[in-house]
Amino acid sequence: MSKSDKSAKTNPEAVSKEAADKAHLDIRGKKLDLDILKATMGPDVIDVQNFYKRSGYFTFDPGYTSTASCESKITFIDGDEGTLLYRGYPIDQLAEYGDYLETCYLLLYGELPTQAERRQFDDAITYHTMVQEQMSIFFRGFRRDAHPMAIMVAVVGALSAFYHDSLDINDPEQREIATRRMIAKVPTLAAMAYKYSLGQPFVYPRNDLDYASNFLHMCFSVPAEDYKVNPVLARAMDRIFILHADHEQNASTSTVRLAGSSGANPFACVAAGIACLWGPAHGGANEAALNMLEEIGTPERIPEFIARAKDRNDPFRLMGFGHRVYKNYDPRAKIMQRTAHEVLSEVGHKDDPLLQVAHELEQIALKDDYFLERKLYPNIDFYSGITLRALGFPTSMFTVLFALARTVGWIAHWREMIADPTRRIGRPRQLYTGPVRRSYVPMSKRGTGLGADYHRD
Ligand code: SDX
């Protein structure tokens, strides 16, 4: 048995570094050498693309905890260190020194823009922010109390009904037009969803405002009076967009990639990403985290909720805590915490009781063995709700803002997948444990009563 086999034998997880380019597997006496593909950062991967053809076995990884679904050059997370890089640049530097449209350019094209490139990109986005006037008719079909995420899934998908000149995914030019249209129009649609929920008239975008200021203007201005964008709040909004822009192969990005692998148009793929993001375990956690903080209400009730979060028989979890990849503090959460203080001070709520509850909850949880053993730390959603509420948004809009910001990440991954010459439709297999083959039973030979597992509504 080679040295690497020995190390694999004693520690099955270990793949010997000596065989840097091969992993050796022994399956019930059948030997298999698998290529190890090198990463520039993070874990190398064992290539199992031909594993079934060569071994007759599937690999099994339902939550993709150990599975790389693709090769990507866009974003890298070091979960142990708690670092996040967009095209190699640390998130804290981009949030500090850059802005969202620059981050969009970086995620899409791989480099920070020159001044000329930036100007051209800004214009390309600014002059596409309006949507076809008929789109406003879609909104009228919804009840006023429709959840804005339900509206966003519908209207973003409906963009493909208007823009037939940017649906051919094999035409790079059309991919580029669809890219710019979505980054430009999703904020307009998000603001329309918000205005519709208020029963207020839609506000058109303005070309003299920057991206975040334009969004706040479309959300909070009314025809009855002038609205002046607060530059501190606009900067905070822009930074929040940067923090949410991309995050490797998270559930919604993987949804967009899988939808795109079938050749579906980019608007439909992003609508699928929005639908996935809505879940409370994913992008819906910011809304759920604020609702949780409001339910806790005072620091005195924190122990009761910590106990519930630790109780295996209670489905309650601390929303905004824990992460599949981060086993350290989510770097975005730290920046979001600072932004929360900034916004609350600017709007005159620096003593917001929920911020105190959040801070106390964090301090208690981070000293509790249950959370320490499982490496559960605050994630981006823990402080974002407090910040977004202070900016004036209702909780129902929190995940919409996440979707707005993540649109560029979804599109960057969609473009990377479409441009990959080895692209194939994603089609996972399964571990089947259902009934083995059996023959049809005519009604006359079946029981007469209701079977034990008959499910009433
Ligand atoms: C986002 O993937 C991304 O990158 C997502 C995201 C992005 O930018 O796209 O970062 C955005 O979705 C952030 C996560 C937002 N979700 C929440 O805050 C919801 C609360 N968190 C959990 O639901 C959970 O932590 C997940 C979904 C985030 C991660 O789930 P995992 O990796 O599948 O972890 P797990 O469910 O296997 O939990 C491991 C253990 C379990 O306990 P044991 O079975 O070992 O006893 O930790 C426990 C869990 O019960 N646990 C929690 C907990 N999160 C995990 N216990 C209490 N409260 C929590 N929040």
Tab-separated table of N, CA and C in Angstrom, residues 18 27 47 52 93 168 248 291 310 379 424 454 457:
chain	number	residue	atom	x	y	z
A	18	GLU	N	1.592	14.255	-0.797
A	18	GLU	CA	2.694	13.763	-1.631
A	18	GLU	C	2.138	13.452	-3.026
A	27	ILE	N	-12.029	0.805	-3.732
A	27	ILE	CA	-13.467	0.544	-3.475
A	27	ILE	C	-13.693	-0.953	-3.558
A	47	ASP	N	-11.192	15.391	-8.590
A	47	ASP	CA	-12.048	15.422	-9.781
A	47	ASP	C	-12.835	14.114	-9.886
A	52	TYR	N	-18.516	7.960	-11.748
A	52	TYR	CA	-19.572	6.948	-11.939
A	52	TYR	C	-19.211	6.036	-13.110
A	93	GLN	N	-11.783	46.492	2.248
A	93	GLN	CA	-11.174	47.579	1.449
A	93	GLN	C	-12.161	48.103	0.406
A	168	ASP	N	-30.702	35.923	-26.338
A	168	ASP	CA	-29.891	34.857	-26.952
A	168	ASP	C	-28.597	34.700	-26.148
A	248	GLU	N	-19.652	33.549	-3.460
A	248	GLU	CA	-19.317	32.208	-3.966
A	248	GLU	C	-20.598	31.471	-4.415
A	291	ASN	N	-37.243	40.430	13.055
A	291	ASN	CA	-38.465	39.964	13.734
A	291	ASN	C	-38.110	39.269	15.051
A	310	LYS	N	-30.797	26.420	21.515
A	310	LYS	CA	-29.956	25.258	21.814
A	310	LYS	C	-30.765	23.972	21.946
A	379	ASN	N	-23.764	36.492	11.262
A	379	ASN	CA	-23.495	36.625	9.824
A	379	ASN	C	-24.070	37.957	9.360
A	424	ARG	N	-22.154	22.073	-19.246
A	424	ARG	CA	-23.162	21.029	-19.533
A	424	ARG	C	-24.371	21.304	-18.657
A	454	TYR	N	-52.780	7.052	5.023
A	454	TYR	CA	-53.610	7.943	4.201
A	454	TYR	C	-53.532	9.355	4.788
A	457	ASP	N	-56.119	16.212	4.546
A	457	ASP	CA	-55.604	17.605	4.471
A	457	ASP	C	-55.567	18.238	5.843
